[in-house]
PDB file of C-alpha atoms in Angstrom:
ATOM      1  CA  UNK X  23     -35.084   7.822  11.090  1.00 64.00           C
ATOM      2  CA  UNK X  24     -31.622   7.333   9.527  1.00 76.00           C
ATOM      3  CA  UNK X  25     -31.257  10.483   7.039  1.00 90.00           C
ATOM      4  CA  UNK X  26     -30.001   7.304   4.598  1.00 94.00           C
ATOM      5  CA  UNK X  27     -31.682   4.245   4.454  1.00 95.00           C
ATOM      6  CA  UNK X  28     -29.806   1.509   1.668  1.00 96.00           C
ATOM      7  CA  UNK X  29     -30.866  -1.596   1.205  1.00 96.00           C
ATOM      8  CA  UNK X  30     -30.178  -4.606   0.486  1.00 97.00           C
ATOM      9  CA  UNK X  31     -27.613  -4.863   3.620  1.00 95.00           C
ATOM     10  CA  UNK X  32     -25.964  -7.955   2.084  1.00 96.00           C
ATOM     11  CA  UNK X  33     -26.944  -9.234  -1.911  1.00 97.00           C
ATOM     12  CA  UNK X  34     -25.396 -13.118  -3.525  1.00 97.00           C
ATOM     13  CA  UNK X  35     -25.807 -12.789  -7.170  1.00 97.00           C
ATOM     14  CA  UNK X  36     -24.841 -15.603  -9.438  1.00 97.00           C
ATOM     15  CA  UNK X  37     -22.666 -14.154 -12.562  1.00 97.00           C
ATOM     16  CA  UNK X  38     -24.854 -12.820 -15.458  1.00 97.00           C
ATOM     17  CA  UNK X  39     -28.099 -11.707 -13.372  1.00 97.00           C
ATOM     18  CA  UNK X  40     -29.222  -8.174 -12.974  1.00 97.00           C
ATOM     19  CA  UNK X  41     -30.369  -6.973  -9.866  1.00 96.00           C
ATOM     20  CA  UNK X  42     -30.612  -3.445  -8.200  1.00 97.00           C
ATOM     21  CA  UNK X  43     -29.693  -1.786  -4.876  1.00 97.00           C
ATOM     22  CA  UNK X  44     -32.077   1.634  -3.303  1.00 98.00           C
ATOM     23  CA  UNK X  45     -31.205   4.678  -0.641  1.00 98.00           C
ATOM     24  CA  UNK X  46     -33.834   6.436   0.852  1.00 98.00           C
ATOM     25  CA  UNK X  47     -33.136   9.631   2.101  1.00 96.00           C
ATOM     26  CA  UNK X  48     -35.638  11.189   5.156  1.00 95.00           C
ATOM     27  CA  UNK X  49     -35.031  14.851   3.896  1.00 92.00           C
ATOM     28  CA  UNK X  50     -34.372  16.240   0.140  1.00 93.00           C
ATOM     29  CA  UNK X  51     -31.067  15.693  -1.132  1.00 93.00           C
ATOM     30  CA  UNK X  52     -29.137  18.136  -3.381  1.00 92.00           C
ATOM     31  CA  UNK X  53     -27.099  15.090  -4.485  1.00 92.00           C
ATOM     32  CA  UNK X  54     -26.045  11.364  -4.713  1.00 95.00           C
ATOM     33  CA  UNK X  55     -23.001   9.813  -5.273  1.00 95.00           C
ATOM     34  CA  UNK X  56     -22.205   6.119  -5.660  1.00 97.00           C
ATOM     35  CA  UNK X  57     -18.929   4.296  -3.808  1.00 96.00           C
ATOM     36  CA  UNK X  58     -17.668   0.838  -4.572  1.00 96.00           C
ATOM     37  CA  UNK X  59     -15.402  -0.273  -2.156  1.00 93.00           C
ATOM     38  CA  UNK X  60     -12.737  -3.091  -3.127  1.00 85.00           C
ATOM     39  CA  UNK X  61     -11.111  -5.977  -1.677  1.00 82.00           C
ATOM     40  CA  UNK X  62      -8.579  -3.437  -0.570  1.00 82.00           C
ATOM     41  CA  UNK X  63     -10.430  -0.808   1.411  1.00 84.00           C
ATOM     42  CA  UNK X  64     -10.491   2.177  -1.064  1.00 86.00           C
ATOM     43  CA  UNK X  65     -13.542   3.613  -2.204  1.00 91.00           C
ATOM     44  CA  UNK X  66     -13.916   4.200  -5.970  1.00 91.00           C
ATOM     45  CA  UNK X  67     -16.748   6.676  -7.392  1.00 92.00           C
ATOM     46  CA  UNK X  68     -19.433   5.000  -9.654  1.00 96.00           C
ATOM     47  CA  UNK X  69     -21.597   8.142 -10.175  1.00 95.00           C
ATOM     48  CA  UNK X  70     -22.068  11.227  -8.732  1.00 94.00           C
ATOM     49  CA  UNK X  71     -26.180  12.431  -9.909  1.00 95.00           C
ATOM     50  CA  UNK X  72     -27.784  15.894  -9.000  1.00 93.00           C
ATOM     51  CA  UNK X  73     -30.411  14.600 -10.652  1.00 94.00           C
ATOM     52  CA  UNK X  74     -31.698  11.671 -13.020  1.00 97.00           C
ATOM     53  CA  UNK X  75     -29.966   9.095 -14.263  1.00 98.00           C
ATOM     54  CA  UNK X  76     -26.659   8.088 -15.532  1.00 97.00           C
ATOM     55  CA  UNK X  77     -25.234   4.840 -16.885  1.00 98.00           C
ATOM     56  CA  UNK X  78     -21.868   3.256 -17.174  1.00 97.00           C
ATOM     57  CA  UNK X  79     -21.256   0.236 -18.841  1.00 97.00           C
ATOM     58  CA  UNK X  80     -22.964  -2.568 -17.069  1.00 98.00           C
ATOM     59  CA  UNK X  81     -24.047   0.255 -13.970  1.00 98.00           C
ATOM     60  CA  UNK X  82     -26.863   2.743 -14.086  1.00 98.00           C
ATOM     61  CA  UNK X  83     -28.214   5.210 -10.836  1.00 98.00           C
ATOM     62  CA  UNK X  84     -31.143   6.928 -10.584  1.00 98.00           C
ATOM     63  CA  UNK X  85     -31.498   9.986  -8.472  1.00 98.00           C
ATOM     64  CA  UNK X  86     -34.897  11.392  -7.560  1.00 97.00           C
ATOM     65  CA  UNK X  87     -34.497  13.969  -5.159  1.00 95.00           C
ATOM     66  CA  UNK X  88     -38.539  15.008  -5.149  1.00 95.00           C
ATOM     67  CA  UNK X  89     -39.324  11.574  -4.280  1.00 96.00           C
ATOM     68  CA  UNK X  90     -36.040  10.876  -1.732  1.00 97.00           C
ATOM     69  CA  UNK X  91     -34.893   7.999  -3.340  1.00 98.00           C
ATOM     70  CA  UNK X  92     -31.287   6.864  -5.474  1.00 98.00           C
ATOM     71  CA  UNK X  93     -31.095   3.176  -7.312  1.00 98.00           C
ATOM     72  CA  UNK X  94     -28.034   1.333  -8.345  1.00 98.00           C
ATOM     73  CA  UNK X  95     -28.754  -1.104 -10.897  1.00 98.00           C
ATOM     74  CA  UNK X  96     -26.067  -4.128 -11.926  1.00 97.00           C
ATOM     75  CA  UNK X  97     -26.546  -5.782 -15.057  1.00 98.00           C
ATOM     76  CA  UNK X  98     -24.835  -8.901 -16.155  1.00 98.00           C
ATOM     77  CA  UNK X  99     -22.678  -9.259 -12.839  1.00 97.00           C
ATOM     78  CA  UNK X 100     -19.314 -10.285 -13.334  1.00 97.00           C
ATOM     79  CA  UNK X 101     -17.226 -11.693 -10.538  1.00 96.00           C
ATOM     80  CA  UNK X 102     -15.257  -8.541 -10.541  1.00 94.00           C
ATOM     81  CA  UNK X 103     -18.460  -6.828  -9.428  1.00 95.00           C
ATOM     82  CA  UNK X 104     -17.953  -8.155  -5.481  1.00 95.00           C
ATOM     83  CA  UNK X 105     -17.547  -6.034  -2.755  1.00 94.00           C
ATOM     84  CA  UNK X 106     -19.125  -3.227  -0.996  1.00 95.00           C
ATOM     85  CA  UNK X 107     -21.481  -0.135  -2.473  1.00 97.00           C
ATOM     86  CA  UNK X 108     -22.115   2.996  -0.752  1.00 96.00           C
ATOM     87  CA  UNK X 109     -24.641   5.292  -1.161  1.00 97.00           C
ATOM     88  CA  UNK X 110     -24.107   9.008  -0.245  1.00 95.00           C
ATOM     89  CA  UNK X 111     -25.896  12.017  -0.126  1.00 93.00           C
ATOM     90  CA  UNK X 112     -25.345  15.905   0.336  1.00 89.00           C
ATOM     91  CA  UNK X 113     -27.857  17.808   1.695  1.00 84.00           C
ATOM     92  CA  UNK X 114     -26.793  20.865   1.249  1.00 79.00           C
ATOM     93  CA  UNK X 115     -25.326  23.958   2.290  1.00 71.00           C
ATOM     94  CA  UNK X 116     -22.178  25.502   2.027  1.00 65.00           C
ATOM     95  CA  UNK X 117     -19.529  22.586   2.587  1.00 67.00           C
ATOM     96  CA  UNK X 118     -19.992  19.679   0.333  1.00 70.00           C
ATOM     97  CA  UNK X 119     -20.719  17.257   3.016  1.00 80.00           C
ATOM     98  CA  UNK X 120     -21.909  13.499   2.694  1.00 88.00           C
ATOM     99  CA  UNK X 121     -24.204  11.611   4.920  1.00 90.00           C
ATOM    100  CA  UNK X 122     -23.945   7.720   3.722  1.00 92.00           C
ATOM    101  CA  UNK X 123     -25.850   4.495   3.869  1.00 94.00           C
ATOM    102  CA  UNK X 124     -24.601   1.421   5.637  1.00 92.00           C
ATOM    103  CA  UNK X 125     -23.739  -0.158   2.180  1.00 94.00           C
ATOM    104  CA  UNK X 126     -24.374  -3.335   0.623  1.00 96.00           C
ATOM    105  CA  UNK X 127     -22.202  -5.940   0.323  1.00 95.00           C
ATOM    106  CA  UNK X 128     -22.391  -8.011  -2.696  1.00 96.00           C
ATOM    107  CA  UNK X 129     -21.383 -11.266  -3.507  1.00 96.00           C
ATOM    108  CA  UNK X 130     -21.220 -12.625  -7.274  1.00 97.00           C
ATOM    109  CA  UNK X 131     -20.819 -16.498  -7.671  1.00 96.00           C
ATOM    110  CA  UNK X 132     -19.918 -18.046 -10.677  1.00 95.00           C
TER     111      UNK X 132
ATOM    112  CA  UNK W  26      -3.721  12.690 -11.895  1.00 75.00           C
ATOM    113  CA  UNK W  27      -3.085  12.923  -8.345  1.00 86.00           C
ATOM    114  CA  UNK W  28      -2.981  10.845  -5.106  1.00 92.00           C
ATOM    115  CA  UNK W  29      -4.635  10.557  -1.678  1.00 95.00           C
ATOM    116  CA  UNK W  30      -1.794   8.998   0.961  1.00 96.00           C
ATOM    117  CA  UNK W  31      -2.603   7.845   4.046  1.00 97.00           C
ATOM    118  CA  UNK W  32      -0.112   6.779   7.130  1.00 97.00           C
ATOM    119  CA  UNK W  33       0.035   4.272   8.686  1.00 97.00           C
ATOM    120  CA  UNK W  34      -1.885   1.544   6.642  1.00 95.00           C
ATOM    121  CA  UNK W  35      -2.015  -0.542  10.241  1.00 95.00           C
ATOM    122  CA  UNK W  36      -2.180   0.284  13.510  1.00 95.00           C
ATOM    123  CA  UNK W  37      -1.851  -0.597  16.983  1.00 94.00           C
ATOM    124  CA  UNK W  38      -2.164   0.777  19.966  1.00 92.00           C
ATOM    125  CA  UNK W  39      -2.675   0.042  23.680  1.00 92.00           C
ATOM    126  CA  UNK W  40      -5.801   1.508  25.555  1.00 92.00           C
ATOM    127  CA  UNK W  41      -5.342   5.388  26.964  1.00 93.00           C
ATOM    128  CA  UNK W  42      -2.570   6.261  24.381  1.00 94.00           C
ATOM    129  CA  UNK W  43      -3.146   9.487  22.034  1.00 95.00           C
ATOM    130  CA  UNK W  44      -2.624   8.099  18.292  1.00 95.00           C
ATOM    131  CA  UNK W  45      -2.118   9.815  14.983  1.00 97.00           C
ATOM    132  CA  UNK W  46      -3.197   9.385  11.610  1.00 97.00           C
ATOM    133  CA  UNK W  47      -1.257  10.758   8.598  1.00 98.00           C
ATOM    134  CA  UNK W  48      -3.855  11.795   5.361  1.00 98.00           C
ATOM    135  CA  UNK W  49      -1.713  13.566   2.565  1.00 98.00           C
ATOM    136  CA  UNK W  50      -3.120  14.809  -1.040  1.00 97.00           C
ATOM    137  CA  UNK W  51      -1.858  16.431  -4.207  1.00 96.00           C
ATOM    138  CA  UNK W  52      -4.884  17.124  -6.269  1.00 94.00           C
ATOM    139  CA  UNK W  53      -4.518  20.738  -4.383  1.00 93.00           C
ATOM    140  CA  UNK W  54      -8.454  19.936  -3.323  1.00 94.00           C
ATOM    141  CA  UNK W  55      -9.660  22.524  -0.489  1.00 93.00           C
ATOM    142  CA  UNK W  56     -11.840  20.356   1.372  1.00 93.00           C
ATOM    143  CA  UNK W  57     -10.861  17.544   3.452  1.00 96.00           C
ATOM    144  CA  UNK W  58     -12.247  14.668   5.554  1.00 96.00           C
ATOM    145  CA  UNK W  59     -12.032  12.260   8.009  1.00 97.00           C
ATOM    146  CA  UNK W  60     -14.894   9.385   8.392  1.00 96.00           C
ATOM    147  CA  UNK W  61     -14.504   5.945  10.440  1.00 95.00           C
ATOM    148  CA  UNK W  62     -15.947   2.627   9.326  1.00 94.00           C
ATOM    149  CA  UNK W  63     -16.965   0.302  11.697  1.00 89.00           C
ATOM    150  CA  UNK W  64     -18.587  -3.139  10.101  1.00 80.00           C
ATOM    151  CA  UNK W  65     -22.072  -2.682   9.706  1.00 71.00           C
ATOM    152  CA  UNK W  66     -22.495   1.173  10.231  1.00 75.00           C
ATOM    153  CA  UNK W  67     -20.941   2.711   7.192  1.00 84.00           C
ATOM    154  CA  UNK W  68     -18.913   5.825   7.343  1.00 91.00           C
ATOM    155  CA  UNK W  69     -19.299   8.224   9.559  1.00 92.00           C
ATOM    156  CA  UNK W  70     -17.764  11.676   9.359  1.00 93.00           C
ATOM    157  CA  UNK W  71     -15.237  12.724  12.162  1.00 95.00           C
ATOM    158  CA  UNK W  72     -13.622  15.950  11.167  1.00 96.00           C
ATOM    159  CA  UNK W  73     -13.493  17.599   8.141  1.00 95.00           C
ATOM    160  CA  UNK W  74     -11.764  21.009   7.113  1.00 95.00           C
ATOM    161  CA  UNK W  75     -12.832  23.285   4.370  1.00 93.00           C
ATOM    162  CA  UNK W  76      -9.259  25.038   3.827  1.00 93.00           C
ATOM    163  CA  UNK W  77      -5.455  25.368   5.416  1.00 94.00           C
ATOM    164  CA  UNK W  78      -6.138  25.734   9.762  1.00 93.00           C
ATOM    165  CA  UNK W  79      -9.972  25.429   9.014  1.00 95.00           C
ATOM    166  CA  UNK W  80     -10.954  22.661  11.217  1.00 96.00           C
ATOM    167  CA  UNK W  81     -15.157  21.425  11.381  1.00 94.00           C
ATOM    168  CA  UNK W  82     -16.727  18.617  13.671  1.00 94.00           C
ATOM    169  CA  UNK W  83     -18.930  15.639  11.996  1.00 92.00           C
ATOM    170  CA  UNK W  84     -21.044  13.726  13.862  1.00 88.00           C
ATOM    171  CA  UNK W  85     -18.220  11.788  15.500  1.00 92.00           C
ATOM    172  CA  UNK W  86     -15.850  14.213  17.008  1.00 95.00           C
ATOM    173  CA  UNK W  87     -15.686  13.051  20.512  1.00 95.00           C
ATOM    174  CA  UNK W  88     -12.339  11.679  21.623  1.00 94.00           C
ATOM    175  CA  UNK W  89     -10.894  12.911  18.427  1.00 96.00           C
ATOM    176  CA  UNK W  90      -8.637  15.967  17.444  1.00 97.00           C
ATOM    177  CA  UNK W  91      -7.652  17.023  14.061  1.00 98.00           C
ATOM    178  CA  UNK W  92      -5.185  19.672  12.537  1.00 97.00           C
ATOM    179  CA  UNK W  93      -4.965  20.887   9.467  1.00 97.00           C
ATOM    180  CA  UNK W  94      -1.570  22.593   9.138  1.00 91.00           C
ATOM    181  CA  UNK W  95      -1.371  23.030   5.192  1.00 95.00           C
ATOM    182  CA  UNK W  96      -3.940  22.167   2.324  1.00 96.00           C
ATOM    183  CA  UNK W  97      -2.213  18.987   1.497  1.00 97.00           C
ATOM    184  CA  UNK W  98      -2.362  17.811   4.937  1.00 97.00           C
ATOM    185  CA  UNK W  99      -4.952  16.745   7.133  1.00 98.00           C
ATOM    186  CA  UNK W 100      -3.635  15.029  10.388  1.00 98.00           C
ATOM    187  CA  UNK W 101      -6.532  12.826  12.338  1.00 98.00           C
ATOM    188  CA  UNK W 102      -5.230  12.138  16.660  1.00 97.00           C
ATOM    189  CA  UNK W 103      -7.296   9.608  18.722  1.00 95.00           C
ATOM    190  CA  UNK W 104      -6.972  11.102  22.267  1.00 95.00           C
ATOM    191  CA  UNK W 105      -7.462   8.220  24.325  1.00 92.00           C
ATOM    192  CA  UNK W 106      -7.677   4.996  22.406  1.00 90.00           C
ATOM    193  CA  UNK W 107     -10.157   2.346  23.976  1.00 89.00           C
ATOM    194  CA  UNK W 108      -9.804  -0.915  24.331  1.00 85.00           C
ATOM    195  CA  UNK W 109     -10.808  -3.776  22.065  1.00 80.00           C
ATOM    196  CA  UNK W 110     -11.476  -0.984  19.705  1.00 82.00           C
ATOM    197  CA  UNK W 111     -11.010  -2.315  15.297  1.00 87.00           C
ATOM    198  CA  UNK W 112     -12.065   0.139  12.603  1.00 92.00           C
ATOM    199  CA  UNK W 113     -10.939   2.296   9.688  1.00 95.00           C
ATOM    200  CA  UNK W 114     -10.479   4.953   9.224  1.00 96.00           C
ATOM    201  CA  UNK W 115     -10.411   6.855   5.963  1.00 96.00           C
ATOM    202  CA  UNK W 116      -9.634   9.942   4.673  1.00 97.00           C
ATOM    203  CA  UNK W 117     -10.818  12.143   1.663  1.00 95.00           C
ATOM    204  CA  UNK W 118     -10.639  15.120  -0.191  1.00 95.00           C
ATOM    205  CA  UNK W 119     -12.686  16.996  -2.600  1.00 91.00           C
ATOM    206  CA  UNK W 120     -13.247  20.088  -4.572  1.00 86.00           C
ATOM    207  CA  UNK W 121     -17.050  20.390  -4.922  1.00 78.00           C
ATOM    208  CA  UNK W 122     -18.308  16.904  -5.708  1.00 76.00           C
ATOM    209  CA  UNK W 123     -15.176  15.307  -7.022  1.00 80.00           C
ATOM    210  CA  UNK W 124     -14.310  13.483  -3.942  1.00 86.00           C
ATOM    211  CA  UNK W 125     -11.592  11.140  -3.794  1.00 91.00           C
ATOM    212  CA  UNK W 126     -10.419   8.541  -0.802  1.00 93.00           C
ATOM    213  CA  UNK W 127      -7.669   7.131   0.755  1.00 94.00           C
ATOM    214  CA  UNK W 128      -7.059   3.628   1.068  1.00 92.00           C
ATOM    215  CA  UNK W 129      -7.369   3.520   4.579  1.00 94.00           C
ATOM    216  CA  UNK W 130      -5.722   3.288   7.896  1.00 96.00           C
ATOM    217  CA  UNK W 131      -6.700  -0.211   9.639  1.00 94.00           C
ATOM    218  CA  UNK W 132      -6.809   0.614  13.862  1.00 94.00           C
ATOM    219  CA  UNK W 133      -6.303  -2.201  16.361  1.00 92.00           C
ATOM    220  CA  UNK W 134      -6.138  -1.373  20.072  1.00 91.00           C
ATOM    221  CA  UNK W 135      -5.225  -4.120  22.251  1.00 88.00           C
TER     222      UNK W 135
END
């Protein structure tokens, strides 16, 4: 299979709900990061995790790499929140390489 | 703070010509990339280079060349563009996990 699986592919949320987004990886993973891309095409780093979990703000990941699994998890959406995520994991190895998920593209409503 | 340039933000091009792609950085990171997005697929990595004249293939090389003629630099030629063909393509750079993007060059063959 895909070496990363994300899903949802697509996500509507209306503003103030809290809902989460998943990559599973089909090998172990030395690392995750997390990409929001904008209305404008540039991709902005949410996390980077070699393990566990971080939060920022309304945002929080989880990275288990025994398991082969990352979460993203929104709180409180805000319209601001729209666009594209990106999950993307290194496997490994000498060059820092990443392998990443189709992404999700959510929508927040008011 | 530094910046990730890339040239042009739009272009087009008419099938069979050779067309390049301008990525320029100052964070003075080593390693640099070059991934396409296509709607629906993600990124996917094209060329990437780990220092100056260093030059490694991704999973997409074919029909692509790259050169990397300085560290700040990181040129990205389609050989033969096809027709009907719309994507982006964006560059990055990173030193270890700090990876940082470009804003994209939108491609348009007609």
């Amino acid at each position: 299979g895909m070496p990363v699986e994300q899903n949802p592919p697509a996500l509507s949320l209306y503003e103030g709900a809290d809902s989460g987004l998943r990559c599973n990886f089909s090998t172990t993973m030395k690392s995750v990061q997390w990409f929001q891309q904008n209305h404008r095409g540039r991709l902005i780093t949410l996390f980077y995790l070699a393990q566990g979990t971080k939060e920022n703000g309304r945002l929080k990941s989880t990275f288990n790499s025994k398991e082969r699994y990352s979460t993203l998890h929104i709180k409180d959406a805000q319209l601001e929140d729209s666009g594209t995520y990106f999950c993307a994991a290194d496997s490994g190895g000498s060059n820092y390489k990443l392998t990443f998920g189709k992404g999700t593209l959510l929508t927040v409503t008011p | 703070g530094g910046i990730i340039t890339q040239t042009p933000k739009f272009l087009i091009g008419q099938e069979g010509q050779k067309l390049t792609l301008k990525c320029q950085q100052n964070f003075n990171h080593d390693t640099m990339y070059w991934y396409r997005q296509d709607s629906g697929k993600g990124l996917r990595l094209i060329y990437y280079s780990i220092t100056e004249n260093d030059l490694q293939k991704g999973d997409l090389s074919e029909g692509y060349d790259a050169s990397r003629e300085k560290k700040s630099s990181f040129s990205l030629t389609v050989t033969s563009a096809q027709k009907n063909e719309m994507a982006v393509f964006l560059c990055a750079s990173s030193k270890n996990s700090d990876y940082t993007f470009g804003s994209g060059t939108r491609l348009l063959v007609i």
